[in-house]
Short mmCIF file of C-alpha atoms and ligand atoms in Angstrom, two decimals:
data_model
loop_
_atom_site.label_atom_id
_atom_site.label_comp_id
_atom_site.label_asym_id
_atom_site.label_seq_id
_atom_site.Cartn_x
_atom_site.Cartn_y
_atom_site.Cartn_z
CA MET W 1143 -29.54 218.96 -120.56
CA LEU W 1144 -27.52 221.61 -118.79
CA PRO W 1145 -23.77 221.51 -119.36
CA ALA W 1146 -23.01 220.78 -115.70
CA ARG W 1147 -21.14 217.66 -114.61
CA SER W 1148 -22.89 217.33 -111.26
CA LEU W 1149 -25.27 219.21 -109.00
CA LEU W 1150 -24.44 219.83 -105.34
CA ILE W 1151 -27.30 220.80 -103.05
CA HIS W 1152 -27.32 222.61 -99.72
CA ASP W 1153 -30.45 223.75 -97.89
CA ALA W 1154 -30.84 224.96 -94.31
CA ASP W 1155 -33.46 222.23 -94.02
CA PRO W 1156 -31.70 218.86 -94.61
CA VAL W 1157 -34.98 217.15 -95.50
CA VAL W 1158 -35.46 219.63 -98.36
CA ALA W 1159 -31.82 219.22 -99.40
CA HIS W 1160 -32.17 215.43 -99.71
CA ARG W 1161 -35.50 215.68 -101.51
CA VAL W 1162 -34.13 218.15 -104.06
CA ALA W 1163 -30.94 216.13 -104.53
CA ALA W 1164 -33.03 213.02 -105.23
CA ASP W 1165 -35.17 214.97 -107.72
CA VAL W 1166 -32.20 216.28 -109.71
CA ASP W 1167 -29.85 213.34 -109.25
CA GLY W 1168 -27.51 215.54 -107.23
CA SER W 1169 -25.63 215.11 -103.95
CA VAL W 1170 -26.03 216.95 -100.66
CA ARG W 1171 -23.43 219.17 -99.01
CA PRO W 1172 -24.07 219.70 -95.27
CA SER W 1173 -22.86 223.31 -95.11
CA VAL W 1174 -22.34 226.38 -97.25
CA ALA W 1175 -18.57 226.05 -96.69
CA ALA W 1176 -18.58 222.46 -97.99
CA LEU W 1177 -20.68 223.43 -100.98
CA VAL W 1178 -18.55 226.41 -101.92
CA GLU W 1179 -15.38 224.35 -101.54
CA ASP W 1180 -16.55 221.71 -104.04
CA ALA W 1181 -18.51 223.86 -106.52
CA ASP W 1182 -17.42 225.59 -109.74
CA ALA W 1183 -20.48 227.88 -109.78
CA VAL W 1184 -23.29 228.61 -107.33
CA VAL W 1185 -27.04 229.25 -107.61
CA VAL W 1186 -28.53 231.08 -104.62
CA ALA W 1187 -32.32 230.65 -104.38
CA THR W 1188 -32.98 231.15 -100.67
CA PRO W 1189 -35.42 233.84 -99.48
CA ALA W 1190 -33.98 237.33 -100.02
CA THR W 1191 -33.42 237.77 -96.28
CA GLU W 1192 -30.98 234.82 -96.36
CA ARG W 1193 -28.82 235.68 -99.32
CA PHE W 1194 -26.15 238.13 -98.23
CA GLY W 1195 -23.76 235.70 -96.48
CA LEU W 1196 -24.16 233.07 -99.21
CA LEU W 1197 -23.31 235.54 -101.96
CA VAL W 1198 -20.31 236.85 -100.05
CA ALA W 1199 -19.07 233.28 -99.45
CA ALA W 1200 -19.31 232.42 -103.16
CA MET W 1201 -17.79 235.72 -104.34
CA THR W 1202 -14.93 235.41 -101.86
CA GLU W 1203 -14.08 232.02 -103.40
CA GLY W 1204 -14.13 233.67 -106.85
CA LEU W 1205 -17.09 231.54 -107.96
CA PRO W 1206 -19.64 232.72 -110.53
CA VAL W 1207 -23.01 233.20 -108.81
CA PHE W 1208 -26.60 233.13 -110.03
CA CYS W 1209 -28.81 234.91 -107.50
CA GLU W 1210 -32.59 235.09 -107.41
CA LYS W 1211 -34.25 238.51 -107.35
CA PRO W 1212 -34.21 240.85 -105.50
CA LEU W 1213 -30.44 240.89 -104.96
CA ALA W 1214 -30.99 241.36 -101.21
CA ALA W 1215 -33.87 242.06 -98.85
CA GLY W 1216 -32.83 245.68 -98.32
CA LEU W 1217 -31.30 248.32 -100.57
CA ASP W 1218 -28.22 248.87 -98.41
CA GLU W 1219 -27.32 245.18 -98.58
CA ALA W 1220 -28.01 245.08 -102.31
CA ARG W 1221 -25.71 248.06 -102.89
CA GLU W 1222 -23.04 246.46 -100.71
CA LEU W 1223 -23.24 243.22 -102.74
CA ALA W 1224 -22.99 245.10 -106.04
CA GLU W 1225 -19.97 246.97 -104.72
CA ALA W 1226 -18.38 243.67 -103.59
CA ALA W 1227 -18.98 242.19 -107.06
CA ARG W 1228 -17.29 245.20 -108.68
CA ARG W 1229 -14.38 245.07 -106.23
CA THR W 1230 -13.74 241.33 -106.52
CA GLY W 1231 -14.59 241.09 -110.22
CA ALA W 1232 -17.06 238.32 -109.34
CA ARG W 1233 -19.40 237.24 -112.12
CA VAL W 1234 -22.94 237.58 -110.78
CA GLN W 1235 -26.19 237.09 -112.71
CA VAL W 1236 -29.48 238.13 -111.08
CA GLY W 1237 -32.70 236.24 -111.86
CA PHE W 1238 -34.61 238.61 -114.12
CA HIS W 1239 -35.86 235.83 -116.36
CA ARG W 1240 -38.04 238.06 -118.55
CA ARG W 1241 -34.82 239.05 -120.33
CA PHE W 1242 -34.74 235.44 -121.61
CA ASP W 1243 -38.39 235.09 -122.66
CA PRO W 1244 -38.48 234.93 -126.48
CA ASP W 1245 -41.24 237.58 -126.76
CA TYR W 1246 -39.65 240.01 -124.30
CA ARG W 1247 -36.33 239.58 -126.14
CA ARG W 1248 -38.07 240.44 -129.41
CA LEU W 1249 -39.50 243.62 -127.83
CA HIS W 1250 -36.01 244.54 -126.62
CA GLN W 1251 -34.64 244.03 -130.15
CA LEU W 1252 -37.49 245.92 -131.87
CA VAL W 1253 -36.82 248.97 -129.73
CA GLY W 1254 -33.03 248.62 -129.88
CA SER W 1255 -32.99 248.36 -133.69
CA GLY W 1256 -35.28 251.36 -134.08
CA ALA W 1257 -38.00 249.22 -135.74
CA ALA W 1258 -40.54 250.31 -133.11
CA GLY W 1259 -39.62 253.97 -133.54
CA ARG W 1260 -39.41 256.17 -130.46
CA VAL W 1261 -41.02 254.58 -127.43
CA ILE W 1262 -44.10 256.50 -126.34
CA MET W 1263 -45.47 254.12 -123.74
CA ILE W 1264 -44.72 250.76 -122.13
CA ARG W 1265 -47.52 248.88 -120.40
CA GLY W 1266 -46.87 245.95 -118.06
CA THR W 1267 -49.31 243.42 -116.67
CA ALA W 1268 -48.26 241.18 -113.78
CA PHE W 1269 -51.36 239.37 -112.54
CA ASP W 1270 -50.83 236.19 -110.51
CA ARG W 1271 -53.57 233.61 -110.18
CA GLN W 1272 -53.37 233.55 -106.36
CA PRO W 1273 -51.42 235.32 -103.62
CA PRO W 1274 -48.26 233.56 -102.37
CA ASP W 1275 -48.53 231.86 -98.98
CA GLU W 1276 -48.00 233.85 -95.80
CA GLY W 1277 -44.56 232.32 -95.16
CA TYR W 1278 -43.36 233.63 -98.52
CA GLN W 1279 -44.93 237.05 -97.93
CA ARG W 1280 -43.04 237.42 -94.65
CA THR W 1281 -39.63 237.49 -96.39
CA SER W 1282 -40.43 238.53 -99.96
CA GLY W 1283 -40.95 242.29 -99.68
CA ASP W 1284 -43.91 244.21 -101.01
CA ILE W 1285 -45.56 244.14 -104.44
CA PHE W 1286 -42.91 246.45 -105.92
CA THR W 1287 -39.80 244.75 -104.53
CA ASP W 1288 -40.99 241.18 -104.97
CA CYS W 1289 -43.24 241.24 -108.04
CA LEU W 1290 -43.07 244.46 -110.09
CA ILE W 1291 -39.27 244.47 -109.83
CA HIS W 1292 -39.32 242.05 -112.79
CA ASP W 1293 -41.34 244.53 -114.85
CA ILE W 1294 -39.22 247.47 -113.72
CA ASP W 1295 -36.11 245.67 -114.95
CA ALA W 1296 -37.84 244.56 -118.17
CA ALA W 1297 -39.13 248.09 -118.88
CA ARG W 1298 -35.62 249.59 -118.49
CA TRP W 1299 -34.13 246.84 -120.61
CA ILE W 1300 -36.76 247.10 -123.34
CA ALA W 1301 -36.77 250.92 -123.39
CA HIS W 1302 -32.94 251.02 -123.58
CA ASP W 1303 -33.36 254.04 -121.34
CA GLU W 1304 -33.10 255.12 -117.72
CA VAL W 1305 -35.94 255.91 -115.32
CA VAL W 1306 -35.90 259.47 -113.98
CA ALA W 1307 -39.15 259.65 -111.97
CA VAL W 1308 -41.62 257.32 -110.24
CA GLN W 1309 -45.24 257.59 -109.14
CA ALA W 1310 -47.02 254.71 -107.46
CA GLU W 1311 -50.06 253.37 -105.65
CA ALA W 1312 -50.52 250.09 -103.79
CA HIS W 1313 -52.86 248.47 -101.33
CA GLU W 1314 -54.27 245.18 -100.14
CA LEU W 1315 -56.52 242.98 -102.22
CA PRO W 1316 -60.23 243.36 -101.48
CA GLY W 1317 -60.83 241.43 -98.25
CA GLY W 1318 -57.07 240.97 -97.79
CA PRO W 1319 -55.21 241.30 -94.50
CA THR W 1320 -54.63 244.81 -93.26
CA GLY W 1321 -51.40 245.98 -91.69
CA GLY W 1322 -50.27 248.65 -94.06
CA ARG W 1323 -48.08 246.48 -96.27
CA GLU W 1324 -48.31 246.98 -100.01
CA ILE W 1325 -48.81 243.32 -100.82
CA GLY W 1326 -51.81 242.69 -103.00
CA VAL W 1327 -52.26 245.29 -105.74
CA GLY W 1328 -49.81 247.86 -107.10
CA ALA W 1329 -49.26 250.22 -109.98
CA ALA W 1330 -46.21 252.29 -110.80
CA VAL W 1331 -45.74 254.98 -113.43
CA LEU W 1332 -42.13 255.35 -114.51
CA THR W 1333 -40.87 258.29 -116.56
CA PHE W 1334 -37.83 257.67 -118.75
CA SER W 1335 -35.20 260.25 -119.63
CA GLY W 1336 -36.28 260.11 -123.29
CA GLY W 1337 -39.87 260.98 -122.31
CA ALA W 1338 -41.44 257.50 -122.54
CA ILE W 1339 -43.84 256.48 -119.79
CA ALA W 1340 -44.14 252.94 -118.40
CA VAL W 1341 -47.34 251.99 -116.60
CA LEU W 1342 -46.69 248.81 -114.66
CA THR W 1343 -49.57 247.02 -112.94
CA ALA W 1344 -49.63 244.05 -110.57
CA SER W 1345 -52.25 242.03 -108.77
CA ARG W 1346 -51.79 238.97 -106.61
CA LEU W 1347 -55.20 237.71 -107.73
CA ASN W 1348 -56.60 237.06 -111.17
CA PRO W 1349 -59.62 234.73 -111.26
CA LEU W 1350 -58.85 233.65 -114.83
CA GLY W 1351 -55.17 232.73 -114.33
CA TYR W 1352 -51.55 233.85 -114.59
CA ASP W 1353 -51.25 236.86 -116.88
CA HIS W 1354 -47.80 238.44 -117.22
CA ARG W 1355 -47.06 240.46 -120.36
CA MET W 1356 -45.62 243.74 -121.65
CA GLU W 1357 -46.61 246.07 -124.45
CA VAL W 1358 -44.72 248.78 -126.29
CA LEU W 1359 -46.35 251.66 -128.12
CA GLY W 1360 -43.76 253.26 -130.36
CA THR W 1361 -43.98 255.87 -133.08
CA ARG W 1362 -43.74 253.05 -135.67
CA LEU W 1363 -45.26 250.02 -133.96
CA SER W 1364 -47.60 248.85 -131.20
CA VAL W 1365 -46.67 245.37 -130.03
CA ALA W 1366 -47.26 243.02 -127.09
CA ALA W 1367 -45.11 240.27 -125.54
CA GLY W 1368 -47.04 237.47 -123.89
CA LEU W 1369 -50.42 238.17 -125.50
CA ASN W 1370 -51.60 234.94 -127.10
CA ALA W 1371 -54.37 232.35 -127.09
CA MET W 1372 -53.37 231.29 -123.57
CA THR W 1373 -53.57 234.79 -122.08
CA PRO W 1374 -56.25 234.63 -119.37
CA LEU W 1375 -58.21 237.64 -120.57
CA ARG W 1376 -61.71 237.54 -122.05
CA ALA W 1377 -62.47 239.69 -125.07
CA LEU W 1378 -65.90 241.26 -125.00
CA GLN W 1379 -67.66 240.61 -128.29
CA ALA W 1380 -70.57 242.95 -127.67
CA THR W 1381 -69.77 245.40 -130.45
CA ARG W 1382 -69.25 242.69 -133.07
CA LEU W 1383 -72.08 240.42 -131.95
CA PRO W 1384 -74.98 242.52 -130.71
CA GLY W 1385 -76.85 240.78 -127.95
CA THR W 1386 -74.02 238.51 -126.78
CA ARG W 1387 -73.05 238.76 -123.15
CA LEU W 1388 -69.92 237.87 -121.26
CA ASN W 1389 -70.36 234.51 -119.58
CA THR W 1390 -68.89 235.20 -116.16
CA THR W 1391 -69.36 231.68 -114.85
CA ASP W 1392 -67.75 229.74 -117.70
CA ARG W 1393 -64.37 228.44 -116.50
CA SER W 1394 -63.76 226.08 -119.42
CA SER W 1395 -61.04 228.27 -120.95
CA GLU W 1396 -58.96 228.17 -117.75
CA ALA W 1397 -57.46 224.83 -118.70
CA LEU W 1398 -55.88 226.60 -121.66
CA THR W 1399 -54.16 229.30 -119.60
CA TYR W 1400 -50.85 229.23 -117.76
CA ALA W 1401 -51.17 227.80 -114.25
CA GLY W 1402 -48.29 229.90 -112.94
CA PHE W 1403 -44.81 231.27 -113.53
CA THR W 1404 -43.12 227.91 -114.09
CA GLU W 1405 -45.42 227.19 -117.04
CA ARG W 1406 -45.52 230.71 -118.51
CA PHE W 1407 -41.79 231.28 -118.33
CA ALA W 1408 -40.47 227.70 -118.68
CA ALA W 1409 -38.41 228.53 -121.79
CA ALA W 1410 -37.07 231.70 -120.14
CA TYR W 1411 -35.91 229.87 -116.98
CA ARG W 1412 -34.07 227.29 -119.11
CA ALA W 1413 -32.44 229.99 -121.24
CA GLU W 1414 -31.38 232.08 -118.23
CA MET W 1415 -29.71 229.08 -116.58
CA ARG W 1416 -27.95 228.25 -119.85
CA ALA W 1417 -26.75 231.86 -120.05
CA PHE W 1418 -25.46 231.60 -116.48
CA LEU W 1419 -23.52 228.42 -117.26
CA ASP W 1420 -22.13 230.04 -120.41
CA MET W 1421 -21.01 233.03 -118.34
CA ALA W 1422 -19.54 230.70 -115.69
CA THR W 1423 -17.62 228.73 -118.32
CA ASP W 1424 -16.67 231.42 -120.82
CA GLY W 1425 -16.32 234.36 -118.47
CA GLY W 1426 -18.42 236.76 -120.56
CA PRO W 1427 -20.32 239.73 -119.10
CA SER W 1428 -23.37 239.15 -116.91
CA PRO W 1429 -26.67 239.38 -118.82
CA CYS W 1430 -28.34 240.74 -115.62
CA SER W 1431 -25.72 242.47 -113.53
CA PRO W 1432 -25.89 243.35 -109.82
CA ASP W 1433 -25.87 247.03 -110.87
CA ASP W 1434 -29.02 246.45 -112.94
CA ALA W 1435 -30.56 244.64 -109.96
CA VAL W 1436 -29.73 247.51 -107.62
CA ARG W 1437 -31.24 250.02 -110.06
CA ALA W 1438 -34.48 248.00 -110.28
CA GLN W 1439 -34.58 247.69 -106.50
CA GLU W 1440 -34.01 251.43 -106.07
CA ILE W 1441 -36.95 252.13 -108.37
CA ALA W 1442 -39.09 249.57 -106.51
CA ALA W 1443 -38.18 251.16 -103.17
CA THR W 1444 -38.98 254.60 -104.58
CA ALA W 1445 -42.39 253.27 -105.64
CA THR W 1446 -43.00 251.99 -102.10
CA ALA W 1447 -41.99 255.37 -100.68
CA ALA W 1448 -44.21 257.17 -103.20
CA THR W 1449 -47.25 255.12 -102.30
CA ARG W 1450 -46.62 255.72 -98.59
CA ALA W 1451 -46.08 259.45 -99.11
CA GLY W 1452 -49.50 259.34 -100.74
CA VAL W 1453 -49.44 262.41 -102.97
CA ARG W 1454 -52.99 262.04 -104.23
CA THR W 1455 -55.23 264.75 -105.57
CA PRO W 1456 -58.74 264.15 -104.28
CA VAL W 1457 -61.57 264.30 -106.77
CA THR W 1458 -64.97 265.31 -105.44
CA PRO W 1459 -68.26 265.16 -107.31
CA SER W 1460 -69.86 268.57 -107.79
CA ARG W 1461 -73.58 269.04 -107.25
CA ASP W 1462 -74.47 268.43 -110.91
CA GLY W 1463 -72.49 265.15 -110.93
CA ALA W 1464 -69.47 266.44 -112.87
CA LEU W 1465 -66.11 265.66 -111.25
CA THR W 1466 -63.88 268.47 -110.07
CA SER W 1467 -60.48 268.27 -108.48
N1 NAD A 890 -37.47 234.70 -110.73
C1 NAD A 890 -38.62 234.15 -110.43
O1 NAD A 890 -39.49 234.01 -111.27
C2 NAD A 890 -38.86 233.64 -109.05
C3 NAD A 890 -39.94 232.80 -108.80
C4 NAD A 890 -40.11 232.32 -107.50
C5 NAD A 890 -39.24 232.69 -106.50
N2 NAD A 890 -38.21 233.52 -106.79
C6 NAD A 890 -37.28 233.95 -105.75
O2 NAD A 890 -36.62 232.81 -105.22
C7 NAD A 890 -36.41 232.97 -103.83
C8 NAD A 890 -36.90 231.71 -103.12
O3 NAD A 890 -38.30 231.57 -103.32
P1 NAD A 890 -39.03 230.18 -103.02
O4 NAD A 890 -40.46 230.37 -103.31
O5 NAD A 890 -38.31 229.06 -103.69
O6 NAD A 890 -38.80 230.08 -101.44
P2 NAD A 890 -38.96 228.80 -100.51
O7 NAD A 890 -39.14 229.34 -99.13
O8 NAD A 890 -39.92 227.82 -101.07
O9 NAD A 890 -37.52 228.08 -100.61
C9 NAD A 890 -36.39 228.65 -100.05
C10 NAD A 890 -35.48 227.54 -99.53
O10 NAD A 890 -34.31 228.16 -98.99
C11 NAD A 890 -33.94 227.46 -97.82
N3 NAD A 890 -33.14 228.34 -96.98
C12 NAD A 890 -33.56 229.37 -96.20
N4 NAD A 890 -32.51 229.97 -95.60
C13 NAD A 890 -31.40 229.31 -96.01
C14 NAD A 890 -30.02 229.46 -95.73
N5 NAD A 890 -29.56 230.44 -94.92
N6 NAD A 890 -29.15 228.59 -96.29
C15 NAD A 890 -29.59 227.61 -97.10
N7 NAD A 890 -30.90 227.42 -97.41
C16 NAD A 890 -31.79 228.26 -96.86
C17 NAD A 890 -35.25 227.08 -97.19
O11 NAD A 890 -35.10 225.99 -96.28
C18 NAD A 890 -36.09 226.71 -98.41
O12 NAD A 890 -35.99 225.33 -98.73
C19 NAD A 890 -37.15 234.25 -103.43
O13 NAD A 890 -36.21 235.28 -103.26
C20 NAD A 890 -38.01 234.61 -104.61
O14 NAD A 890 -38.07 236.00 -104.80
C21 NAD A 890 -38.01 234.00 -108.03
#
């Protein structure tokens, strides 16, 4: 149970508002103004394109706000919101739930305590089972701003270090819609000031299921968060069992994998909301500040720009088959 006395719901679509209120035993408020007037704290989970005014309304009333990621649809708006939070002293927590996943927290601690040694490399996997629907894609931003932004934030948080350079590549899924938007597949290479490299990969399609995890290779430890018996990844046994072959049609293990983000990160979502309510009640610092959110969004936008700038060194096969660049 969350330590909240009552839940007030507002949605631009009244049918949704009433359905959600019935689901959570809450009550509907017909407008943002009515909601903000009656609330002690606000959760904003509209599409990113619809957040700015809601955040300003809550901050102006001096209410603590939880806001889904990214902070805003565009960088300018995100920076403006972060500046408003600083100016008004508003307590704002942004929805980077990986910071509350027990395994990601452990990685953060292992690096922070020095137990992992110096970080050499961070590797992130963000493979969804299926692409989001087209309505979601219209307002969500590209693969860096909508999806890899979680991993960008997690990598900074786990590395305890700042990103100083970005390289990136993104394109559509095979057979996906064209139109030049970096929606389906993306990879970003981040360089940290201490020399560590993070290789963050995302795909909107994984036939075996939802696979989101992060690994750290340090000078004293190599360790993975989110790699367990439910990870939808088949291990080839060919070297151990000569003659065995990967069964590419067997789907029986899928029932054992995470169906999506609500299953994989259930504990993290609960913990992040608890942390928000603690912050709202006790007034402590935000565990995911607007400044952190802006930094992650800046890196995501830089990745988008890098992939569009397309600095790629072509590799051409020579006559004898060897590759030359
Ligand atoms: N942290 C995570 O793991 C995670 C997961 C999923 C979605 N999200 C984020 O949550 C946000 C919402 O995603 P979703 O899939 O729930 O979207 P959705 O479209 O299913 O729901 C958004 C709701 O907001 C309502 N809405 C739109 N404009 C509004 C306005 N001006 N005032 C009040 N209500 C308004 C819509 O009617 C709709 O019911 C997105 O920004 C997404 O990035 C985060």
